[in-house]
Coordinates of C-alpha atoms and ligand atoms in Angstrom, one line a residue:
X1 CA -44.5 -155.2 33.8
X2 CA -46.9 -156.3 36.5
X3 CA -50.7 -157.4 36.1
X4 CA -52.1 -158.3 32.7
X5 CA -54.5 -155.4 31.2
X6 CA -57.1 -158.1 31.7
X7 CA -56.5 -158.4 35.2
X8 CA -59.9 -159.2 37.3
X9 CA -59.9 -157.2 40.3
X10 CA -63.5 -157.7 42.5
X11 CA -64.5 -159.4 45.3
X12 CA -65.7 -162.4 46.9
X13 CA -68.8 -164.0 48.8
X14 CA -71.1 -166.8 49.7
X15 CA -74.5 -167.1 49.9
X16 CA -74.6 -169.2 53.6
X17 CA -72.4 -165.9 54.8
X18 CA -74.4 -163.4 53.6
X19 CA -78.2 -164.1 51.9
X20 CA -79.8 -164.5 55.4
X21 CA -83.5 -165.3 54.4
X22 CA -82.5 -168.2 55.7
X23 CA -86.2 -170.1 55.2
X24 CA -87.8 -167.9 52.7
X25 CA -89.1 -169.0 49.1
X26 CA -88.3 -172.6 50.0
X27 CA -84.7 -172.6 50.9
X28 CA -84.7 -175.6 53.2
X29 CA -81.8 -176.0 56.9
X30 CA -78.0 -176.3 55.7
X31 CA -74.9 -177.4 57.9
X32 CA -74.1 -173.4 58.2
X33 CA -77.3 -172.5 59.5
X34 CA -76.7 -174.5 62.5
X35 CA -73.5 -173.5 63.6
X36 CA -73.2 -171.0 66.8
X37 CA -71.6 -168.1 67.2
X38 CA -68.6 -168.6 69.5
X39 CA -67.9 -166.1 72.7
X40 CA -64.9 -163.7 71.9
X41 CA -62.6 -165.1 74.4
X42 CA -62.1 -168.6 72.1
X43 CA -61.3 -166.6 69.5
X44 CA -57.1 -167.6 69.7
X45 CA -57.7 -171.1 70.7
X46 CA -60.6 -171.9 69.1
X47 CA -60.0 -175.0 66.8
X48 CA -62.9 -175.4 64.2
X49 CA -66.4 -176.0 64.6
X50 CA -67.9 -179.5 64.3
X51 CA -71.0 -180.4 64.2
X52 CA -71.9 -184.1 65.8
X53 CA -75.2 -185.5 66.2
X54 CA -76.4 -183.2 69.2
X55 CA -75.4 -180.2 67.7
X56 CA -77.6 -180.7 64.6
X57 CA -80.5 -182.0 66.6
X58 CA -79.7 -178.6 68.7
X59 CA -80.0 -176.7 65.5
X60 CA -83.0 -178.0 64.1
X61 CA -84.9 -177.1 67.2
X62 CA -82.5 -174.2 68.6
X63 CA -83.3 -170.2 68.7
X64 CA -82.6 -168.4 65.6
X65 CA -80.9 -166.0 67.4
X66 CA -78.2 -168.6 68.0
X67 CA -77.4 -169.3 64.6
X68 CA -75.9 -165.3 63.0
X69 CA -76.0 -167.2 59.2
X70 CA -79.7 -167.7 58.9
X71 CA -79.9 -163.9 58.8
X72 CA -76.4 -162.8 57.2
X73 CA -75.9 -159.4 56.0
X74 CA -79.6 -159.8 54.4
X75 CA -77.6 -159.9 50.8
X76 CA -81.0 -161.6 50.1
X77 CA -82.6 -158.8 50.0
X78 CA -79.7 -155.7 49.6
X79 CA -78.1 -157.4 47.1
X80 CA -78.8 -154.5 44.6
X81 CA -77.1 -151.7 46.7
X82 CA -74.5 -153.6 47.7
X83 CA -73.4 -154.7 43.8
X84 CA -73.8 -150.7 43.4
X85 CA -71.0 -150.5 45.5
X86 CA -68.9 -152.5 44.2
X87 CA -69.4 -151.5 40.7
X88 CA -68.4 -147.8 42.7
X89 CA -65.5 -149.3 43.6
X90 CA -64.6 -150.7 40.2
X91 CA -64.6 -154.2 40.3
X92 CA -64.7 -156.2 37.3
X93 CA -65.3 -159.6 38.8
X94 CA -67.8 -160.5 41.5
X95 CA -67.1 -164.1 43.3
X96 CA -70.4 -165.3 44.9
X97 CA -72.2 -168.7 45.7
X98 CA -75.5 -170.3 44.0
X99 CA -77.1 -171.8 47.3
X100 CA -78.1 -175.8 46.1
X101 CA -80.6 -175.9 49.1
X102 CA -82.5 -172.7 47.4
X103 CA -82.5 -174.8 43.8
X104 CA -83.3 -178.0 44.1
X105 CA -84.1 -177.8 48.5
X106 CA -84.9 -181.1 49.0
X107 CA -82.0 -182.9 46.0
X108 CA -84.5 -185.2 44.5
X109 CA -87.1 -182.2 44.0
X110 CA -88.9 -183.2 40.5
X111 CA -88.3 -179.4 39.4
X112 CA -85.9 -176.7 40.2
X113 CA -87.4 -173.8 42.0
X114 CA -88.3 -171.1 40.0
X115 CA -87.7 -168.5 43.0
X116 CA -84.5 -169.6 43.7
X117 CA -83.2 -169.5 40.1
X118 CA -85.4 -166.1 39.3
X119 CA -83.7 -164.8 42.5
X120 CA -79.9 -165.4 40.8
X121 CA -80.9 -164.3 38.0
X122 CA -81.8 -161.1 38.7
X123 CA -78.1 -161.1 40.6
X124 CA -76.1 -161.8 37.4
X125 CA -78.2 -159.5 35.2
X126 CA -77.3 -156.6 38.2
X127 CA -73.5 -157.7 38.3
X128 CA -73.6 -157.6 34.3
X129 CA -75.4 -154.3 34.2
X130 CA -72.8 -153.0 36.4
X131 CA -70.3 -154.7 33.9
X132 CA -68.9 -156.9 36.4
X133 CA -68.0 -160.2 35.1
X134 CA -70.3 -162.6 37.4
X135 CA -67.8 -165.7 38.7
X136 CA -70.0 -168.8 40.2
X137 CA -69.1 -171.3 43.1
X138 CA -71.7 -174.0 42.5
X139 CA -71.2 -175.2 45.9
X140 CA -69.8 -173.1 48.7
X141 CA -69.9 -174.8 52.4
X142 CA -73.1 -175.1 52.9
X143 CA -74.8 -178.7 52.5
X144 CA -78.2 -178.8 53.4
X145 CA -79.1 -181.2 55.8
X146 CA -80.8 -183.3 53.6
X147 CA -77.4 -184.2 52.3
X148 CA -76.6 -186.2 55.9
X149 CA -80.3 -186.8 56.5
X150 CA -81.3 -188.3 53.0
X151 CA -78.0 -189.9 51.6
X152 CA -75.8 -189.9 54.9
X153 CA -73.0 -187.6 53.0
X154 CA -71.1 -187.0 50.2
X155 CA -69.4 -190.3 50.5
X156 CA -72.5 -191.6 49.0
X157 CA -72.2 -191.8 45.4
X158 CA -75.5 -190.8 44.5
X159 CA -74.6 -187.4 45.8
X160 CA -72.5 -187.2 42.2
X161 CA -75.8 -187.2 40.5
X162 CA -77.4 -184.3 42.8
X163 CA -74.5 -182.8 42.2
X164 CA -74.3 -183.0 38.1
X165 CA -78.0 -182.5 37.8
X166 CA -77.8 -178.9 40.0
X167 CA -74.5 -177.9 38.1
X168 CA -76.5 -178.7 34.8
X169 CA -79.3 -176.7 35.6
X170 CA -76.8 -173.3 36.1
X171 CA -74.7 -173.8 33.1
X172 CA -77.3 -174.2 30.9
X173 CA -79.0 -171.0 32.2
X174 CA -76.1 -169.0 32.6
X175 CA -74.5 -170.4 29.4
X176 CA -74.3 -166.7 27.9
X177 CA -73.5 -164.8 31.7
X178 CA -71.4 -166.8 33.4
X179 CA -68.1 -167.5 32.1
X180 CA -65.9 -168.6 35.2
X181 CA -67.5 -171.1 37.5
X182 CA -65.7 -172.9 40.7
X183 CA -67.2 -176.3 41.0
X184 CA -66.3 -176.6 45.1
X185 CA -65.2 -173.6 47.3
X186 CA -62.0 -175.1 49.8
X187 CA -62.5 -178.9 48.6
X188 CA -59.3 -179.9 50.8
X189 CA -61.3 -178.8 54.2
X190 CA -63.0 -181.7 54.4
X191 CA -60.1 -182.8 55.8
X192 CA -60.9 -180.1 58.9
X193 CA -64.2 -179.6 58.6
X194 CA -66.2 -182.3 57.0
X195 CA -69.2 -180.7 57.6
X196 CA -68.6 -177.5 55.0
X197 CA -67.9 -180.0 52.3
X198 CA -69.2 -183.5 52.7
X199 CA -72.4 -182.8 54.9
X200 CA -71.3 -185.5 57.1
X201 CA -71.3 -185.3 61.3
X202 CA -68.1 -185.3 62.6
X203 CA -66.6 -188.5 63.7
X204 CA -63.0 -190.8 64.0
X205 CA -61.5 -194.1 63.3
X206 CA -60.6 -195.8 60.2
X207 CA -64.2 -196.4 58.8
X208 CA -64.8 -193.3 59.4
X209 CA -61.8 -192.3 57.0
X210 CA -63.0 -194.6 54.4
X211 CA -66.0 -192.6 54.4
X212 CA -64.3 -189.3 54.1
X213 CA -62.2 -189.9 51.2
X214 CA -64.7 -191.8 49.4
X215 CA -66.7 -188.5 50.0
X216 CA -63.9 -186.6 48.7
X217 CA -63.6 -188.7 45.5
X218 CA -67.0 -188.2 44.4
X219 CA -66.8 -184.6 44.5
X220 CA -63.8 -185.3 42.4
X221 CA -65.7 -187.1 40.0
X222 CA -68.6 -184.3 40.2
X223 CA -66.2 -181.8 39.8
X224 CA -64.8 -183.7 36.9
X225 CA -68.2 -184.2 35.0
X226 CA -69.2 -180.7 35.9
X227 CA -66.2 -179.7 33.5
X228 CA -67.2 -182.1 30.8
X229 CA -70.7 -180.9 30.9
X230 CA -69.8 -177.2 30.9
X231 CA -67.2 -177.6 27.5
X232 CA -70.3 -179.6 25.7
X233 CA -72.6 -176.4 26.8
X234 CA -70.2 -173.7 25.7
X235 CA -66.1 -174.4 25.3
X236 CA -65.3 -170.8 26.4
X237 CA -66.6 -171.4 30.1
X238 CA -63.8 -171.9 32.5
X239 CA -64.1 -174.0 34.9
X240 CA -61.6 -174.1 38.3
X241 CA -60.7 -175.8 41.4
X242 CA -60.0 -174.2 44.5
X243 CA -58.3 -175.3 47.9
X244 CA -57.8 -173.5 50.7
X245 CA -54.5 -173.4 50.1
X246 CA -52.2 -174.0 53.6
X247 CA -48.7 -172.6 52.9
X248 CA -46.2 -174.0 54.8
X249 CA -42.6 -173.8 56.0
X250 CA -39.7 -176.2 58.1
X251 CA -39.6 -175.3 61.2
X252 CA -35.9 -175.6 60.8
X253 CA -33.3 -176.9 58.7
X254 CA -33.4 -180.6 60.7
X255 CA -34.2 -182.7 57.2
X256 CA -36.7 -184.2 59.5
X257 CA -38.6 -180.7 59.7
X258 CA -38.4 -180.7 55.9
X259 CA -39.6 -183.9 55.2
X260 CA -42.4 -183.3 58.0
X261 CA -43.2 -180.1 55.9
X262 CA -43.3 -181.5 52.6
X263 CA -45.3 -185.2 53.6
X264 CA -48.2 -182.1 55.2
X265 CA -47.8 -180.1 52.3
X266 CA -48.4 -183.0 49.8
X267 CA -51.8 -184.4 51.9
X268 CA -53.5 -180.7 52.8
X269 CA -52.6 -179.1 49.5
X270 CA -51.0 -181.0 46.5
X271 CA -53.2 -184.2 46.4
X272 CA -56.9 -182.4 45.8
X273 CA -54.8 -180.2 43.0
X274 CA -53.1 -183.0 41.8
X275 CA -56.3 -184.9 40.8
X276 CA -58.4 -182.1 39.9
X277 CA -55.5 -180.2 37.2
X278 CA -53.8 -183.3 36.4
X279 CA -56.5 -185.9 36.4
X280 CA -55.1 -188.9 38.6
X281 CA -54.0 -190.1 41.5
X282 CA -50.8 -189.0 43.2
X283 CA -48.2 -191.7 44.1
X284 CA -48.3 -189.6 47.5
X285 CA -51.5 -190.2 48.5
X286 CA -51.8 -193.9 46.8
X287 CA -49.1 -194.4 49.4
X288 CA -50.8 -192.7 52.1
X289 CA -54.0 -194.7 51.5
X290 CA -52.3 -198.0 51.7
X291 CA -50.2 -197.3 54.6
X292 CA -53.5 -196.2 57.0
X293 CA -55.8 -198.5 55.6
X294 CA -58.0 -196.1 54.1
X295 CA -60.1 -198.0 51.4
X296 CA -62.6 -196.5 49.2
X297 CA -63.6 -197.2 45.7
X298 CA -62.6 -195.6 41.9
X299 CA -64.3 -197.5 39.6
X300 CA -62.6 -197.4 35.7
X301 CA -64.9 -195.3 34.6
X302 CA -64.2 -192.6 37.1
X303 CA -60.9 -192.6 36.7
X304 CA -61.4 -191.9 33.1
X305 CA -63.9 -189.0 33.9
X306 CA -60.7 -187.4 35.8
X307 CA -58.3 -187.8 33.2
X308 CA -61.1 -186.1 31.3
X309 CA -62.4 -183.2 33.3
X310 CA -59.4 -181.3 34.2
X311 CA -59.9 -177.6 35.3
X312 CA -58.8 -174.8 33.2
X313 CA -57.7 -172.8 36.6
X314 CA -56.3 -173.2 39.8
X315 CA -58.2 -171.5 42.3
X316 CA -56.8 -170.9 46.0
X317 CA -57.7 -169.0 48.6
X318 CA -54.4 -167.5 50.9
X319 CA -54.5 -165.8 53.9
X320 CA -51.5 -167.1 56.5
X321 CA -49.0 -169.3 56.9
X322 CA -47.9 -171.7 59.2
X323 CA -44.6 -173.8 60.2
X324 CA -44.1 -177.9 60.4
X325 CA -42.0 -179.9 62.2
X326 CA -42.0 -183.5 62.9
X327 CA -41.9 -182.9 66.6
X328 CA -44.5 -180.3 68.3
X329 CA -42.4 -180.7 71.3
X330 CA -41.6 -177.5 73.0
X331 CA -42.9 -175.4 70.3
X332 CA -45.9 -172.6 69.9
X333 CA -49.0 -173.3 68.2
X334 CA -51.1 -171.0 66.3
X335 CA -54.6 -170.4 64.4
X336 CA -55.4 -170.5 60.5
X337 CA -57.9 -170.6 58.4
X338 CA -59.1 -173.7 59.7
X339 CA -55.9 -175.5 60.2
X340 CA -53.7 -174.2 62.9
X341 CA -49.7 -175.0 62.9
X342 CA -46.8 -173.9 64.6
X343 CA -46.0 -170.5 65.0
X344 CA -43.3 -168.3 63.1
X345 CA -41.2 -166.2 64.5
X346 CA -40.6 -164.0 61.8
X347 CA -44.5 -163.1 61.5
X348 CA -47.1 -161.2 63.0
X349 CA -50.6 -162.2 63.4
X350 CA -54.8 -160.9 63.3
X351 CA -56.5 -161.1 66.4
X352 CA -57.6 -164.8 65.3
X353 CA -53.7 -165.9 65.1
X354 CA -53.7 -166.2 61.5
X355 CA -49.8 -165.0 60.9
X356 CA -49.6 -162.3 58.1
X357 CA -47.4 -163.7 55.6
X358 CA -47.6 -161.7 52.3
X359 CA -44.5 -163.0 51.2
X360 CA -45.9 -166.1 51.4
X361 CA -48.3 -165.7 48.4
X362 CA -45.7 -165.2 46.1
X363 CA -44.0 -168.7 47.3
X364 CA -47.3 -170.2 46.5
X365 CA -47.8 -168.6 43.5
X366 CA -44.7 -170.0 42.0
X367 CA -44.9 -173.0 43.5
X368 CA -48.7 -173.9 42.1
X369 CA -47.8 -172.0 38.6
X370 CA -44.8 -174.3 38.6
X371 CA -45.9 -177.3 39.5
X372 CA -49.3 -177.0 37.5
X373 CA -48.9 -174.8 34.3
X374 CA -52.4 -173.4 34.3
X375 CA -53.5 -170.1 35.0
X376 CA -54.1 -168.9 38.5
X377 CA -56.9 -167.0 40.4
X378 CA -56.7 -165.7 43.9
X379 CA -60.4 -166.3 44.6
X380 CA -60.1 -165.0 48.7
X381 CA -57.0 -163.4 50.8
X382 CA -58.4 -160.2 53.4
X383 CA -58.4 -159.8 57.1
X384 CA -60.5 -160.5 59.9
X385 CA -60.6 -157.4 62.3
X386 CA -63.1 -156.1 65.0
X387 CA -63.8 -152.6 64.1
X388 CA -66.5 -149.8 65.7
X389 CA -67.0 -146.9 64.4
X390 CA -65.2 -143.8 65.6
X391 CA -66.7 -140.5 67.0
X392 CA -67.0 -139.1 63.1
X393 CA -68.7 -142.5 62.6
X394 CA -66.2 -143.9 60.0
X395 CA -64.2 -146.6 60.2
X396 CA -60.2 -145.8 59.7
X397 CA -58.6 -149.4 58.2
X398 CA -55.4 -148.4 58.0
X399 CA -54.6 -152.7 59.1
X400 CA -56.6 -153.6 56.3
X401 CA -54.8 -151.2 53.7
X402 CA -51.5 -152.5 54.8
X403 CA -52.3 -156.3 54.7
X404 CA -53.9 -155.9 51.4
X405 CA -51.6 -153.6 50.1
X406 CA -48.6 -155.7 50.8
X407 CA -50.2 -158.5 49.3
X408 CA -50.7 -157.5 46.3
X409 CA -47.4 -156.0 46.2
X410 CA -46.3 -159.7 46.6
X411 CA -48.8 -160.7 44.1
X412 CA -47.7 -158.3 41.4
X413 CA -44.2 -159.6 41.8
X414 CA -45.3 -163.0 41.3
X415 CA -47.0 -161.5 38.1
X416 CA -43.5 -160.6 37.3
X417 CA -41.8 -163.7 37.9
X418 CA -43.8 -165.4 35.1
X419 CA -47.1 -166.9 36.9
X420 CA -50.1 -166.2 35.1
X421 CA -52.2 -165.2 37.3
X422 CA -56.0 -164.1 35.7
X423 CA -57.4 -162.1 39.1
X424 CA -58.0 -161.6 42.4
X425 CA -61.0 -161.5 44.5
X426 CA -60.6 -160.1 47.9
X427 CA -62.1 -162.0 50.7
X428 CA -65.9 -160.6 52.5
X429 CA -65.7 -156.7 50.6
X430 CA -68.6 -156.1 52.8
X431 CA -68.4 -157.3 56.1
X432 CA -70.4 -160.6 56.7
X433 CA -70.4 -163.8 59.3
X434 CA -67.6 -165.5 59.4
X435 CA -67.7 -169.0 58.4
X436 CA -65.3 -170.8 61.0
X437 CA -67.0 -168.9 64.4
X438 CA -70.0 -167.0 62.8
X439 CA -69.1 -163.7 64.2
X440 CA -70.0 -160.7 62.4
X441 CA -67.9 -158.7 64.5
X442 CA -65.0 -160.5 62.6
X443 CA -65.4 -157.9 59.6
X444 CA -63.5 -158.0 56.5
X445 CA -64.8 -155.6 54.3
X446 CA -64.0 -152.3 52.3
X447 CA -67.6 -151.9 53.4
X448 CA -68.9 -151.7 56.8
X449 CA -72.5 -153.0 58.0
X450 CA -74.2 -151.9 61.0
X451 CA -75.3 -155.3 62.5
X452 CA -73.9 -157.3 65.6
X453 CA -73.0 -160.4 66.2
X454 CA -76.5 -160.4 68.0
X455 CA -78.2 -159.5 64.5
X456 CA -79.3 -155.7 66.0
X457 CA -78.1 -153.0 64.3
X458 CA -79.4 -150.7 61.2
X459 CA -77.8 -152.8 58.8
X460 CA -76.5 -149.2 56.9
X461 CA -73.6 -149.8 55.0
X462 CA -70.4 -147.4 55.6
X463 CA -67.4 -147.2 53.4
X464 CA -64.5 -147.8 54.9
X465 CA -61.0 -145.8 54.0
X466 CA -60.2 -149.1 52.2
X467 CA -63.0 -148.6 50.0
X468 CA -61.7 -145.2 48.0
X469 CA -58.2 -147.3 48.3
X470 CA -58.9 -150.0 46.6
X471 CA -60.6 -148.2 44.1
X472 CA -57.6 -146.5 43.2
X473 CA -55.2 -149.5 43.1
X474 CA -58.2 -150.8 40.8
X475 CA -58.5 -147.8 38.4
X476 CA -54.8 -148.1 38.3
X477 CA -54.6 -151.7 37.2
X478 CA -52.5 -152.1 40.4
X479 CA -49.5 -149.9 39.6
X480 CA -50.4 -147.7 42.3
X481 CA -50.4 -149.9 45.3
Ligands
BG6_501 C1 -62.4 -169.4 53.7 C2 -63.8 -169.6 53.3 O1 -62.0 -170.6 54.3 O2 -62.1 -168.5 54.7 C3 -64.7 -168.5 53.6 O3 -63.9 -170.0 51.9 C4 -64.4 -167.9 54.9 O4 -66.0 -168.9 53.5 C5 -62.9 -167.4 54.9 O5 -65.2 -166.9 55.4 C6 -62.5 -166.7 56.1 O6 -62.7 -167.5 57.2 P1 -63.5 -166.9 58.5 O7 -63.7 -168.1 59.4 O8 -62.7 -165.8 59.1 O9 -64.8 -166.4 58.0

């Protein structure tokens, strides 16, 4: 027992994280070019970025230098090496985004641009001469302006359209390459960051809600006719969700820490799965709508297209944990992946106070396997460290080879419990900016890149000790771990 022979070990990336080239061959602004790097002392408080009207008239007129994503790791440009390595490390999968502001930069343009698509083209043909299986997210976090500017957000339903017309152009071309697609990296974030997902400023109040979710249920229904498209192209794609997917625990045993647990677990996490795998509305979040107020529309004919266009995967990315309690009072908060929470004794955490929970992944495993019946895919779980090179100039990640190892030693059990679980793609295998505080100097990789977070450096990439460690667990189909 433990993974399946056809276990899909690689790696995962986006293109606002890593492509740079931030203006070249078209590409027009996106939200993640314009949000700064933050000063290493916020790094344990610092909440999540949001970007209001000031900050993205700050942006459009701000220093480069400012703004780490507009160069990234230069993938734009290294992406040939750097698929070499991971093909040297063995992967099998490689998890990277199709920037919409490259292919169609301006949403309405009359064509697709020929650069853009030439460019990912030649990226799939190297993953697949490498045999790595390429695996697409049509949209990872990076709206381009124009999104806010031209149609004032997702929760504008002609955004569905832009979004079916884009996702039409890649599965037709990729029809015969491309068998596992994500249609929206983390949808459930726009609940933290609606920026990343809806390409709306930040804002409060109850209209502003209505605008939220009604920018969340069009990407629902884009999601949905993104599936229906793709089985009419070719029925072997597979198409998944993916949420980032916030486990969490009672504080205590008080019933009214469990109910607190479940009522956060059900809005952050279950709802976006709920509709997406099982193609309606949860009584949950029906509920929740009508108690706040929230109104926003779902016409018949949507509803039909999500009964319709269920995913044939659940997708989730897992990095920490947190703890819930209906009462903050007295208690210790703590960092995550973009939602913070209250803080467990019983774990450590990364320099970012994300607590290390590997024990955790198997939890969620079961629960999403259980609750869903449809095979899983770990599409991002890694660790954030700063790292400098030592006096022999390597870097010694003996962190990294514990967190990772542990989880997938957590991972394989859940393999053995009975969830079907199709792969895992590690989170940032070569270091690249982070998305929350665009650091670089928050590094995740097996492989190291000379850069700061000031963009200076010779860009060289180093292999890490991780690197020859994962290629063993790899090679070894995980039973040496
Ligand atoms: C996930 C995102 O939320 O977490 C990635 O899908 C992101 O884009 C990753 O990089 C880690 O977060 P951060 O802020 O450390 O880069």
């Amino acid at each position: 027992m433990g993974f399946r022979n056809d276990f899909l070990w690689g790696g995962a990336i986006a293109a606002c994280q890593t492509e740079g080239a931030w203006n070249e061959e078209g590409k027009t602004l996106t939200f993640p070019d314009i949000v700064k790097k933050i000063k290493p002392e916020q790094r344990r408080n610092f909440g999540q970025a949001q970007i209001d009207e000031q900050a993205l008239e700050a942006g459009k007129t701000g220093p480069v230098s400012d703004y780490p994503k507009r160069w990234g790791i230069d993938f734009y440009h290294t992406y040939k090496e750097d698929i070499a390595l991971f093909a040297e490390m063995g992967f099998q999968v490689f998890r990277f985004s199709i920037a919409l502001a490259r292919v169609f930069p301006h949403l309405d343009d009359p064509q697709p641009n020929a650069k853009a698509l030439a460019y990912y083209d030649a990226v799939i043909d190297e993953c697949l001469r490498h045999h790595i299986e390429p695996l697409v997210t049509i949209v990872h976090f990076d709206p381009p302006i124009a999104v806010w500017e031209k149609y004032g957000g997702w929760c504008n339903p002609a955004m569905i359209d832009v979004y079916v017309r884009y996702a039409g152009v890649l599965l037709e071309r990729y029809k015969d390459k491309v068998k596992y697609w994500v249609t929206f990296n983390e949808i459930n974030m726009a609940l933290k960051a609606p920026f990343k997902t809806l390409g709306m400023l930040s804002g409060e109040g109850l209209e502003y809600e209505n605008r939220r979710w009604q920018g969340i249920h069009n990407q629902f229904v884009a999601s949905a006719r993104t599936v229906i498209r793709a089985k009419e192209i070719n029925p072997a794609m597979m198409v998944g969700c993916m949420i980032a997917d916030i486990t969490t625990y009672p504080y205590s045993s008080d019933p009214r820490d469990v109910l607190a647990n479940l009522k956060f677990d059900q809005k952050m996490n279950l709802g976006f799965l709920d509709v997406m795998v099982k193609g309606r509305y949860p009584y949950f979040l029906k509920n929740y709508f009508a108690q706040e107020g929230i109104q926003w529309t779902c016409s018949e004919q949507d509803a039909e297209l999500l009964k319709q266009g269920t995913v044939d995967f659940v997708g989730f990315s897992y990095y920490m944990s947190i703890v819930t309690s209906y009462t903050t009072k007295d208690k210790q908060l703590t960092n995550g992946n973009m939602t913070g929470g209250l803080k467990n004794a019983c774990l450590s955490s990364t320099e970012w106070g994300w607590q290390i929970d590997p024990v955790g992944l198997r939890i969620t495993a079961n629960q999403l396997y259980d609750r869903y019946e449809k095979p899983l895919f770990v599409l991002e779980n890694g660790i954030g460290s700063v790292e400098v090179p030592g006096p022999d100039g390597q870097i010694h990640d003996a962190y990294r080879i514990a967190y990772l190892r542990d989880h997938l030693r957590q991972l394989k059990l859940a393999a053995e419990d009975g969830c079907e679980i199709l792969g895992y793609t590690m989170w940032g295998p070569i270091d690249l900016i982070s998305s929350q505080t665009s650091e670089m100097s928050k590094r995740y990789g097996f492989i190291y890149v000379d850069q700061d977070d000031e963009g200076q450096g010779s860009k060289q990439r180093i292999k890490k000790d991780s690197f020859a460690w994962m290629q063993r667990v790899i090679a070894t189909n995980g039973e040496e771990l």
